[in-house]
CSV table of C-alpha atoms and ligand atoms in Angstrom, one decimal:
chain,number,residue,atom,x,y,z
A,1,MET,CA,-114.4,-187.5,73.5
A,2,GLY,CA,-113.9,-189.7,70.5
A,3,GLN,CA,-116.5,-191.4,68.4
A,4,THR,CA,-119.2,-193.8,69.7
A,5,ILE,CA,-118.9,-197.3,68.4
A,6,ASN,CA,-120.9,-200.5,68.9
A,7,ALA,CA,-119.1,-203.6,70.4
A,8,ILE,CA,-119.9,-206.9,72.1
A,9,VAL,CA,-118.2,-206.5,75.5
A,10,ALA,CA,-117.8,-209.3,78.0
A,11,THR,CA,-118.4,-208.2,81.6
A,12,GLU,CA,-119.2,-209.8,84.9
A,13,THR,CA,-123.1,-209.9,85.3
A,14,ALA,CA,-125.4,-211.4,87.9
A,15,ASP,CA,-125.4,-214.6,85.7
A,16,GLY,CA,-121.6,-214.7,85.4
A,17,VAL,CA,-119.5,-213.5,82.5
A,18,ARG,CA,-121.6,-212.5,79.5
A,19,GLY,CA,-120.8,-210.7,76.2
A,20,GLU,CA,-123.5,-208.1,75.4
A,21,LEU,CA,-123.9,-205.2,72.9
A,22,GLN,CA,-122.6,-202.0,74.3
A,23,GLN,CA,-121.5,-198.5,73.1
A,24,LEU,CA,-117.8,-197.6,73.6
A,25,ASP,CA,-116.0,-194.4,73.1
A,26,THR,CA,-113.1,-194.8,70.7
A,27,THR,CA,-110.8,-193.1,73.3
A,28,GLU,CA,-111.3,-196.3,75.4
A,29,LEU,CA,-109.6,-198.5,72.7
A,30,PRO,CA,-106.2,-199.9,73.6
A,31,GLU,CA,-103.1,-198.0,72.8
A,32,ASN,CA,-101.9,-200.1,69.9
A,33,ASP,CA,-100.2,-198.7,66.7
A,34,VAL,CA,-102.7,-199.5,64.0
A,35,LEU,CA,-106.3,-198.3,64.0
A,36,VAL,CA,-108.6,-200.4,61.8
A,37,ASP,CA,-112.1,-199.8,60.7
A,38,VAL,CA,-113.5,-203.3,61.2
A,39,ALA,CA,-115.8,-204.6,58.5
A,40,TYR,CA,-116.4,-208.2,59.5
A,41,SER,CA,-115.8,-210.7,62.2
A,42,THR,CA,-117.1,-214.3,62.7
A,43,VAL,CA,-118.5,-216.6,65.4
A,44,ASN,CA,-116.1,-219.5,66.1
A,45,TYR,CA,-116.6,-222.2,68.8
A,46,LYS,CA,-114.2,-220.2,71.0
A,47,ASP,CA,-116.2,-217.0,70.5
A,48,ALA,CA,-119.3,-218.9,71.6
A,49,LEU,CA,-117.6,-220.0,74.7
A,50,ALA,CA,-116.4,-216.5,75.5
A,51,VAL,CA,-119.7,-214.6,74.8
A,52,SER,CA,-121.8,-217.2,76.7
A,53,GLY,CA,-119.4,-217.4,79.6
A,54,LYS,CA,-119.4,-221.2,79.2
A,55,GLY,CA,-115.7,-221.2,78.8
A,56,LYS,CA,-113.1,-219.1,80.6
A,57,ILE,CA,-111.7,-217.4,77.5
A,58,CYS,CA,-111.5,-213.7,78.6
A,59,ARG,CA,-108.6,-213.3,81.0
A,60,SER,CA,-109.5,-209.8,81.9
A,61,LEU,CA,-112.7,-207.8,81.9
A,62,PRO,CA,-114.2,-205.8,80.3
A,63,MET,CA,-113.2,-207.6,77.1
A,64,VAL,CA,-114.3,-206.8,73.6
A,65,CYS,CA,-114.9,-210.3,72.2
A,66,GLY,CA,-114.2,-211.7,68.7
A,67,ILE,CA,-111.1,-213.7,68.0
A,68,ASP,CA,-110.8,-212.5,64.4
A,69,LEU,CA,-111.5,-209.5,62.2
A,70,ALA,CA,-111.1,-208.0,58.8
A,71,GLY,CA,-111.0,-204.4,57.9
A,72,THR,CA,-109.2,-201.3,56.6
A,73,VAL,CA,-106.4,-199.4,58.2
A,74,THR,CA,-107.3,-195.8,59.0
A,75,GLU,CA,-104.3,-194.7,61.1
A,76,SER,CA,-100.9,-196.3,61.6
A,77,SER,CA,-97.7,-195.3,63.3
A,78,ALA,CA,-96.1,-198.6,62.1
A,79,PRO,CA,-94.2,-198.2,58.8
A,80,ALA,CA,-95.4,-201.5,57.5
A,81,PHE,CA,-99.1,-200.3,57.3
A,82,ALA,CA,-100.7,-197.3,55.8
A,83,PRO,CA,-104.3,-196.0,55.7
A,84,GLY,CA,-106.3,-197.9,53.1
A,85,ASP,CA,-104.5,-201.2,53.6
A,86,GLN,CA,-106.9,-204.2,53.9
A,87,VAL,CA,-105.9,-206.5,56.8
A,88,LEU,CA,-107.1,-209.4,58.8
A,89,VAL,CA,-106.3,-210.8,62.2
A,90,ASN,CA,-106.8,-214.4,63.6
A,91,GLY,CA,-106.0,-215.2,67.2
A,92,TRP,CA,-103.0,-213.7,68.8
A,93,GLY,CA,-105.0,-213.6,72.1
A,94,LEU,CA,-107.8,-211.4,70.8
A,95,SER,CA,-110.8,-211.8,73.1
A,96,GLU,CA,-108.5,-213.5,75.6
A,97,LYS,CA,-105.8,-210.9,76.5
A,98,HIS,CA,-106.5,-208.2,73.9
A,99,TRP,CA,-109.7,-206.5,72.7
A,100,GLY,CA,-111.0,-208.2,69.6
A,101,GLY,CA,-113.1,-208.0,66.4
A,102,TYR,CA,-116.7,-207.5,67.7
A,103,ALA,CA,-116.3,-203.7,67.4
A,104,GLN,CA,-116.7,-201.1,64.7
A,105,GLN,CA,-113.1,-200.0,65.2
A,106,GLN,CA,-110.1,-201.6,66.9
A,107,ARG,CA,-106.5,-200.7,67.7
A,108,LEU,CA,-104.1,-203.5,67.0
A,109,GLN,CA,-100.4,-204.4,67.0
A,110,PRO,CA,-98.8,-204.5,63.5
A,111,ASP,CA,-97.3,-207.9,64.2
A,112,TRP,CA,-100.8,-209.4,64.4
A,113,LEU,CA,-101.9,-208.2,61.0
A,114,VAL,CA,-101.9,-210.3,57.8
A,115,ARG,CA,-102.4,-208.5,54.5
A,116,VAL,CA,-105.6,-209.6,52.8
A,117,PRO,CA,-104.6,-211.6,49.7
A,118,GLY,CA,-105.7,-209.6,46.7
A,119,SER,CA,-108.2,-212.0,45.4
A,120,LEU,CA,-110.3,-212.2,48.6
A,121,SER,CA,-112.8,-209.7,49.8
A,122,LEU,CA,-113.0,-208.7,53.5
A,123,GLU,CA,-116.3,-210.7,53.7
A,124,GLN,CA,-114.7,-213.8,52.2
A,125,CYS,CA,-111.8,-213.5,54.6
A,126,MET,CA,-114.1,-213.8,57.5
A,127,ALA,CA,-116.2,-216.5,55.9
A,128,ILE,CA,-113.0,-218.4,55.9
A,129,GLY,CA,-112.0,-216.9,59.3
A,130,THR,CA,-110.0,-218.6,62.0
A,131,ALA,CA,-111.8,-221.8,61.2
A,132,GLY,CA,-110.8,-221.9,57.6
A,133,TYR,CA,-107.3,-220.8,58.3
A,134,THR,CA,-107.0,-223.6,60.9
A,135,ALA,CA,-108.3,-226.0,58.3
A,136,MET,CA,-105.6,-224.9,56.0
A,137,LEU,CA,-102.9,-225.4,58.7
A,138,CYS,CA,-104.3,-229.0,59.1
A,139,VAL,CA,-104.0,-229.6,55.3
A,140,HIS,CA,-100.5,-228.2,55.3
A,141,ALA,CA,-99.6,-230.6,58.2
A,142,ILE,CA,-100.8,-233.5,56.1
A,143,GLN,CA,-99.1,-232.3,52.9
A,144,ASP,CA,-95.8,-231.6,54.8
A,145,HIS,CA,-96.0,-235.2,56.1
A,146,GLY,CA,-95.8,-236.3,52.5
A,147,ILE,CA,-99.3,-237.6,52.2
A,148,GLY,CA,-100.6,-236.8,48.7
A,149,ALA,CA,-104.0,-237.2,47.1
A,150,ASP,CA,-103.1,-240.7,45.9
A,151,ALA,CA,-102.3,-242.0,49.4
A,152,GLY,CA,-105.9,-243.0,50.2
A,153,PRO,CA,-109.0,-241.6,52.0
A,154,VAL,CA,-108.7,-238.7,54.3
A,155,VAL,CA,-111.3,-238.3,57.0
A,156,VAL,CA,-112.7,-235.0,58.4
A,157,THR,CA,-114.6,-235.0,61.7
A,158,GLY,CA,-117.0,-232.4,62.9
A,159,ALA,CA,-117.5,-232.0,59.2
A,160,THR,CA,-120.4,-229.5,59.2
A,161,GLY,CA,-118.6,-227.2,61.6
A,162,GLY,CA,-116.5,-224.2,60.6
A,163,VAL,CA,-113.1,-226.0,60.5
A,164,GLY,CA,-114.6,-229.3,59.2
A,165,SER,CA,-116.6,-227.8,56.3
A,166,ILE,CA,-113.7,-225.8,55.0
A,167,ALA,CA,-111.3,-228.8,55.4
A,168,VAL,CA,-113.7,-230.8,53.3
A,169,MET,CA,-113.7,-228.1,50.6
A,170,LEU,CA,-109.9,-227.7,50.6
A,171,LEU,CA,-109.0,-231.4,50.6
A,172,SER,CA,-111.5,-232.3,47.8
A,173,ARG,CA,-110.2,-229.3,45.8
A,174,LEU,CA,-106.7,-230.8,46.2
A,175,GLY,CA,-107.9,-234.1,44.8
A,176,TYR,CA,-108.1,-236.1,48.1
A,177,GLU,CA,-110.9,-238.6,48.6
A,178,VAL,CA,-112.7,-237.1,51.6
A,179,SER,CA,-114.8,-239.0,54.1
A,180,ALA,CA,-116.8,-236.6,56.2
A,181,VAL,CA,-118.1,-237.5,59.7
A,182,SER,CA,-121.1,-235.7,61.1
A,183,GLY,CA,-123.6,-236.0,63.9
A,184,LYS,CA,-126.2,-234.2,61.9
A,185,ALA,CA,-128.7,-236.5,60.3
A,186,ASP,CA,-129.4,-234.2,57.4
A,187,ALA,CA,-125.8,-233.3,56.6
A,188,ALA,CA,-125.2,-235.6,53.6
A,189,ASP,CA,-126.3,-233.2,50.8
A,190,PHE,CA,-124.4,-230.3,52.3
A,191,LEU,CA,-121.2,-232.3,52.7
A,192,THR,CA,-121.4,-234.0,49.3
A,193,GLN,CA,-121.8,-230.6,47.6
A,194,LEU,CA,-118.6,-229.4,49.4
A,195,GLY,CA,-116.8,-232.4,47.9
A,196,ALA,CA,-117.1,-235.3,50.4
A,197,ALA,CA,-117.0,-238.7,48.7
A,198,GLU,CA,-118.9,-240.3,51.6
A,199,VAL,CA,-120.6,-239.2,54.8
A,200,LEU,CA,-120.4,-241.2,58.0
A,201,PRO,CA,-122.4,-240.9,61.1
A,202,ARG,CA,-120.6,-239.5,64.2
A,203,ASP,CA,-121.2,-242.6,66.3
A,204,GLU,CA,-119.1,-244.7,63.9
A,205,LEU,CA,-116.0,-243.1,65.5
A,206,ASP,CA,-117.4,-241.7,68.8
A,207,ARG,CA,-117.1,-245.0,70.6
A,208,LYS,CA,-114.5,-247.0,72.6
A,209,ALA,CA,-111.8,-248.0,70.2
A,210,ARG,CA,-109.6,-251.1,70.1
A,211,PRO,CA,-105.9,-250.3,70.4
A,212,LEU,CA,-105.5,-251.0,66.6
A,213,GLU,CA,-108.3,-251.4,64.1
A,214,SER,CA,-108.4,-251.9,60.3
A,215,GLU,CA,-106.2,-249.4,58.5
A,216,ARG,CA,-108.7,-247.1,57.0
A,217,TRP,CA,-107.4,-243.5,56.6
A,218,ALA,CA,-104.2,-242.1,55.1
A,219,ALA,CA,-104.8,-239.0,57.1
A,220,ALA,CA,-107.3,-237.1,59.2
A,221,VAL,CA,-108.4,-233.6,60.2
A,222,ASP,CA,-110.0,-233.8,63.7
A,223,SER,CA,-111.9,-231.0,65.4
A,224,VAL,CA,-113.6,-233.3,67.9
A,225,GLY,CA,-110.9,-234.9,70.1
A,226,SER,CA,-111.7,-237.4,72.9
A,227,GLN,CA,-113.0,-240.9,71.8
A,228,THR,CA,-113.3,-239.8,68.2
A,229,LEU,CA,-109.6,-238.9,68.0
A,230,ALA,CA,-108.6,-242.2,69.7
A,231,THR,CA,-110.6,-244.2,67.2
A,232,LEU,CA,-109.1,-242.2,64.3
A,233,LEU,CA,-105.6,-243.0,65.5
A,234,ALA,CA,-106.5,-246.7,65.8
A,235,GLN,CA,-107.8,-246.7,62.2
A,236,THR,CA,-105.0,-244.6,60.6
A,237,ALA,CA,-102.9,-246.5,58.0
A,238,TYR,CA,-99.1,-247.2,58.4
A,239,GLY,CA,-97.2,-243.9,58.3
A,240,GLY,CA,-100.3,-241.8,58.3
A,241,CYS,CA,-100.9,-238.4,59.9
A,242,VAL,CA,-103.8,-237.1,62.1
A,243,ALA,CA,-104.0,-233.3,62.4
A,244,ALA,CA,-105.7,-232.6,65.7
A,245,CYS,CA,-107.0,-229.1,66.2
A,246,GLY,CA,-110.2,-229.3,68.3
A,247,LEU,CA,-112.1,-230.4,71.3
A,248,ALA,CA,-115.7,-230.2,70.3
A,249,GLY,CA,-116.3,-233.7,71.8
A,250,GLY,CA,-114.0,-233.3,74.8
A,251,ILE,CA,-110.4,-232.7,75.9
A,252,ASP,CA,-109.4,-236.2,76.8
A,253,LEU,CA,-107.6,-238.7,74.6
A,254,PRO,CA,-108.6,-242.2,75.7
A,255,GLY,CA,-106.4,-244.3,73.4
A,256,THR,CA,-103.1,-246.3,73.5
A,257,VAL,CA,-99.6,-245.7,72.1
A,258,MET,CA,-100.1,-248.7,69.7
A,259,PRO,CA,-100.8,-246.6,66.5
A,260,PHE,CA,-97.6,-244.6,67.2
A,261,ILE,CA,-95.2,-247.5,67.9
A,262,LEU,CA,-96.6,-250.2,65.5
A,263,ARG,CA,-97.8,-248.1,62.6
A,264,GLY,CA,-95.6,-245.0,62.8
A,265,VAL,CA,-98.7,-242.8,62.9
A,266,THR,CA,-98.1,-239.1,63.6
A,267,LEU,CA,-100.3,-237.0,65.7
A,268,ALA,CA,-99.8,-233.5,64.4
A,269,GLY,CA,-100.9,-230.8,66.9
A,270,ILE,CA,-102.4,-227.7,65.2
A,271,ASP,CA,-102.4,-224.3,66.9
A,272,SER,CA,-103.7,-221.2,65.0
A,273,VAL,CA,-103.6,-218.7,67.8
A,274,MET,CA,-99.8,-218.2,68.2
A,275,ALA,CA,-98.7,-219.6,64.8
A,276,PRO,CA,-95.8,-217.6,63.5
A,277,ALA,CA,-96.4,-215.0,60.7
A,278,ASP,CA,-94.8,-217.1,57.9
A,279,LYS,CA,-97.1,-220.0,58.6
A,280,ARG,CA,-100.1,-217.7,58.6
A,281,GLN,CA,-99.1,-216.0,55.3
A,282,ARG,CA,-98.5,-219.3,53.7
A,283,ALA,CA,-102.0,-220.5,54.8
A,284,TRP,CA,-103.8,-217.4,53.6
A,285,ASP,CA,-102.0,-217.4,50.3
A,286,ALA,CA,-103.0,-221.0,49.8
A,287,LEU,CA,-106.6,-220.3,50.9
A,288,ALA,CA,-106.8,-217.4,48.3
A,289,GLU,CA,-105.7,-219.8,45.6
A,290,LEU,CA,-107.7,-222.9,46.7
A,291,ILE,CA,-111.0,-221.6,48.0
A,292,ASP,CA,-113.9,-222.0,45.5
A,293,LYS,CA,-115.7,-218.7,46.1
A,294,ASP,CA,-119.0,-220.1,44.8
A,295,LYS,CA,-118.9,-223.0,47.3
A,296,LEU,CA,-117.7,-220.7,50.0
A,297,ARG,CA,-120.8,-218.5,49.5
A,298,GLU,CA,-122.9,-221.6,50.2
A,299,VAL,CA,-121.4,-222.2,53.6
A,300,TYR,CA,-121.9,-218.9,55.4
A,301,THR,CA,-124.6,-216.5,56.5
A,302,VAL,CA,-124.0,-212.8,57.3
A,303,GLU,CA,-125.5,-211.6,60.6
A,304,PRO,CA,-125.5,-208.3,62.5
A,305,LEU,CA,-123.4,-207.6,65.5
A,306,ALA,CA,-126.4,-207.5,67.9
A,307,ARG,CA,-127.2,-211.2,67.2
A,308,VAL,CA,-123.8,-212.5,68.4
A,309,PRO,CA,-125.0,-213.6,71.9
A,310,GLU,CA,-128.0,-215.5,70.4
A,311,LEU,CA,-125.8,-217.1,67.7
A,312,ALA,CA,-123.3,-218.2,70.4
A,313,GLY,CA,-126.0,-220.2,72.1
A,314,GLU,CA,-127.1,-221.8,68.9
A,315,LEU,CA,-123.5,-222.8,68.0
A,316,LEU,CA,-122.9,-224.4,71.4
A,317,ALA,CA,-126.2,-226.3,71.0
A,318,GLY,CA,-124.9,-227.8,67.8
A,319,ARG,CA,-127.5,-226.1,65.6
A,320,VAL,CA,-125.2,-224.2,63.3
A,321,LYS,CA,-124.1,-225.6,59.9
A,322,GLY,CA,-121.1,-223.9,58.3
A,323,ARG,CA,-119.8,-220.4,59.1
A,324,ILE,CA,-121.3,-217.2,60.5
A,325,VAL,CA,-119.9,-213.9,59.3
A,326,ILE,CA,-120.6,-210.9,61.5
A,327,ASP,CA,-121.2,-207.5,59.8
A,328,VAL,CA,-120.1,-205.3,62.7
A,329,ASN,CA,-121.7,-202.2,61.1
A,330,ALA,CA,-125.1,-203.8,60.5
B,401,NAP,N1,-106.3,-225.4,67.4
B,401,NAP,C1,-106.8,-224.2,67.0
B,401,NAP,O1,-106.0,-223.2,66.8
B,401,NAP,C2,-108.2,-224.1,66.7
B,401,NAP,C3,-108.7,-223.1,65.8
B,401,NAP,C4,-110.1,-223.1,65.5
B,401,NAP,C5,-110.9,-224.0,66.1
B,401,NAP,N2,-110.4,-224.9,67.0
B,401,NAP,C6,-111.3,-225.9,67.7
B,401,NAP,O2,-111.7,-226.7,66.7
B,401,NAP,C7,-113.1,-227.2,67.0
B,401,NAP,C8,-114.0,-226.8,65.9
B,401,NAP,O3,-114.1,-225.4,65.8
B,401,NAP,P1,-115.2,-224.8,64.8
B,401,NAP,O4,-115.1,-223.3,64.9
B,401,NAP,O5,-115.3,-225.6,63.6
B,401,NAP,O6,-116.5,-225.2,65.7
B,401,NAP,P2,-118.0,-225.5,65.2
B,401,NAP,O7,-118.3,-224.7,64.0
B,401,NAP,O8,-118.9,-225.5,66.4
B,401,NAP,O9,-117.9,-227.0,64.7
B,401,NAP,C9,-117.7,-228.1,65.6
B,401,NAP,C10,-118.3,-229.3,65.0
B,401,NAP,O10,-118.0,-230.5,65.8
B,401,NAP,C11,-119.1,-231.4,65.8
B,401,NAP,N3,-119.5,-231.6,67.2
B,401,NAP,C12,-120.1,-230.7,68.1
B,401,NAP,N4,-120.2,-231.2,69.3
B,401,NAP,C13,-119.7,-232.5,69.2
B,401,NAP,C14,-119.6,-233.6,70.1
B,401,NAP,N5,-120.0,-233.5,71.4
B,401,NAP,N6,-119.0,-234.7,69.7
B,401,NAP,C15,-118.6,-234.8,68.4
B,401,NAP,N7,-118.7,-233.8,67.5
B,401,NAP,C16,-119.2,-232.7,67.9
B,401,NAP,C17,-120.2,-230.7,65.0
B,401,NAP,O11,-120.2,-231.2,63.7
B,401,NAP,P3,-121.1,-232.3,63.1
B,401,NAP,O12,-122.5,-232.0,63.7
B,401,NAP,O13,-121.0,-232.2,61.7
B,401,NAP,O14,-120.6,-233.6,63.7
B,401,NAP,C18,-119.9,-229.3,65.0
B,401,NAP,O15,-120.4,-228.6,63.9
B,401,NAP,C19,-113.4,-226.5,68.3
B,401,NAP,O16,-113.1,-227.4,69.4
B,401,NAP,C20,-112.5,-225.3,68.4
B,401,NAP,O17,-112.2,-224.9,69.7
B,401,NAP,C21,-109.1,-224.9,67.3
């Protein structure tokens, strides 16, 4: 017998797949090379889909959910890591193919681990989480396209969400003029404090677009997809770049090729799950440098592990503003 630990485990129930609080024995953990004492995880959109069973995220059951985690190495047979190292993981199939972060301990492959940048705490890493790291990948796509802060306004959709709120913070910190798009009527103060220069209602973009509309944006970070993404493309200025990372509004893309062939607009696909290690380290190093820790503290709450199922429902109902950090030991 090992030690008993708490975890949110997805299993098949009478109501379909559900993630619920359970006790596991540490001998049940997978046979990976690095044992981590998990401190924090988060609730992302994908976690909410997995735990509620509303999306087919877990490819095998039982599955410890949680697509990311931050903690301290306690055992390692991999030379790259030693007890005491602070590490984080985003993606790599956690909660899909591999047991994830909603557990007090987890065994992980060394290739999945990123060293926590020295200036960030474990709590701050998960406040940033996969959402913030994805936001940074989007910002890097825009910068790598050569679009600097003087190029014109950059728009962020789903702006009060995890990806959106951190994208607003990062872009404004880098000097971009940020337009934030939100469906929440009371979002203006929150988004302005994060650095948005203007806040637009969701329905301004979430409508049928003409093939080309007035050139409005130098670049965009889109976590919504569907009609919103099609409208963004139609409004992006000549040579602009739209970083598309999400599907909160749907998976379709009901647009035309006109923005690509007449304005040279680039649609940059962003994937955080299988992103190579060098991209991840670059993103986390940039996050450590750019994140305003006082502003970050304003955009997250810390919740206990047992509340994950309830929080997943709230997130899917669109009632969550900002980020949720899960203290797996609370
Ligand atoms: N590509 C990747 O690797 C990657 C990584 C992380 C996340 N994602 C995806 O990115 C998206 C955002 O993730 P997240 O963690 O930021 O989720 P989140 O916290 O739930 O934020 C999504 C935001 O989108 C807006 N929204 C919700 N439903 C909408 C609808 N029907 N139509 C238009 N807007 C809607 C809401 O913002 P407002 O109320 O402010 O409009 C919501 O806060 C998700 O689709 C997620 O799966 C992808």
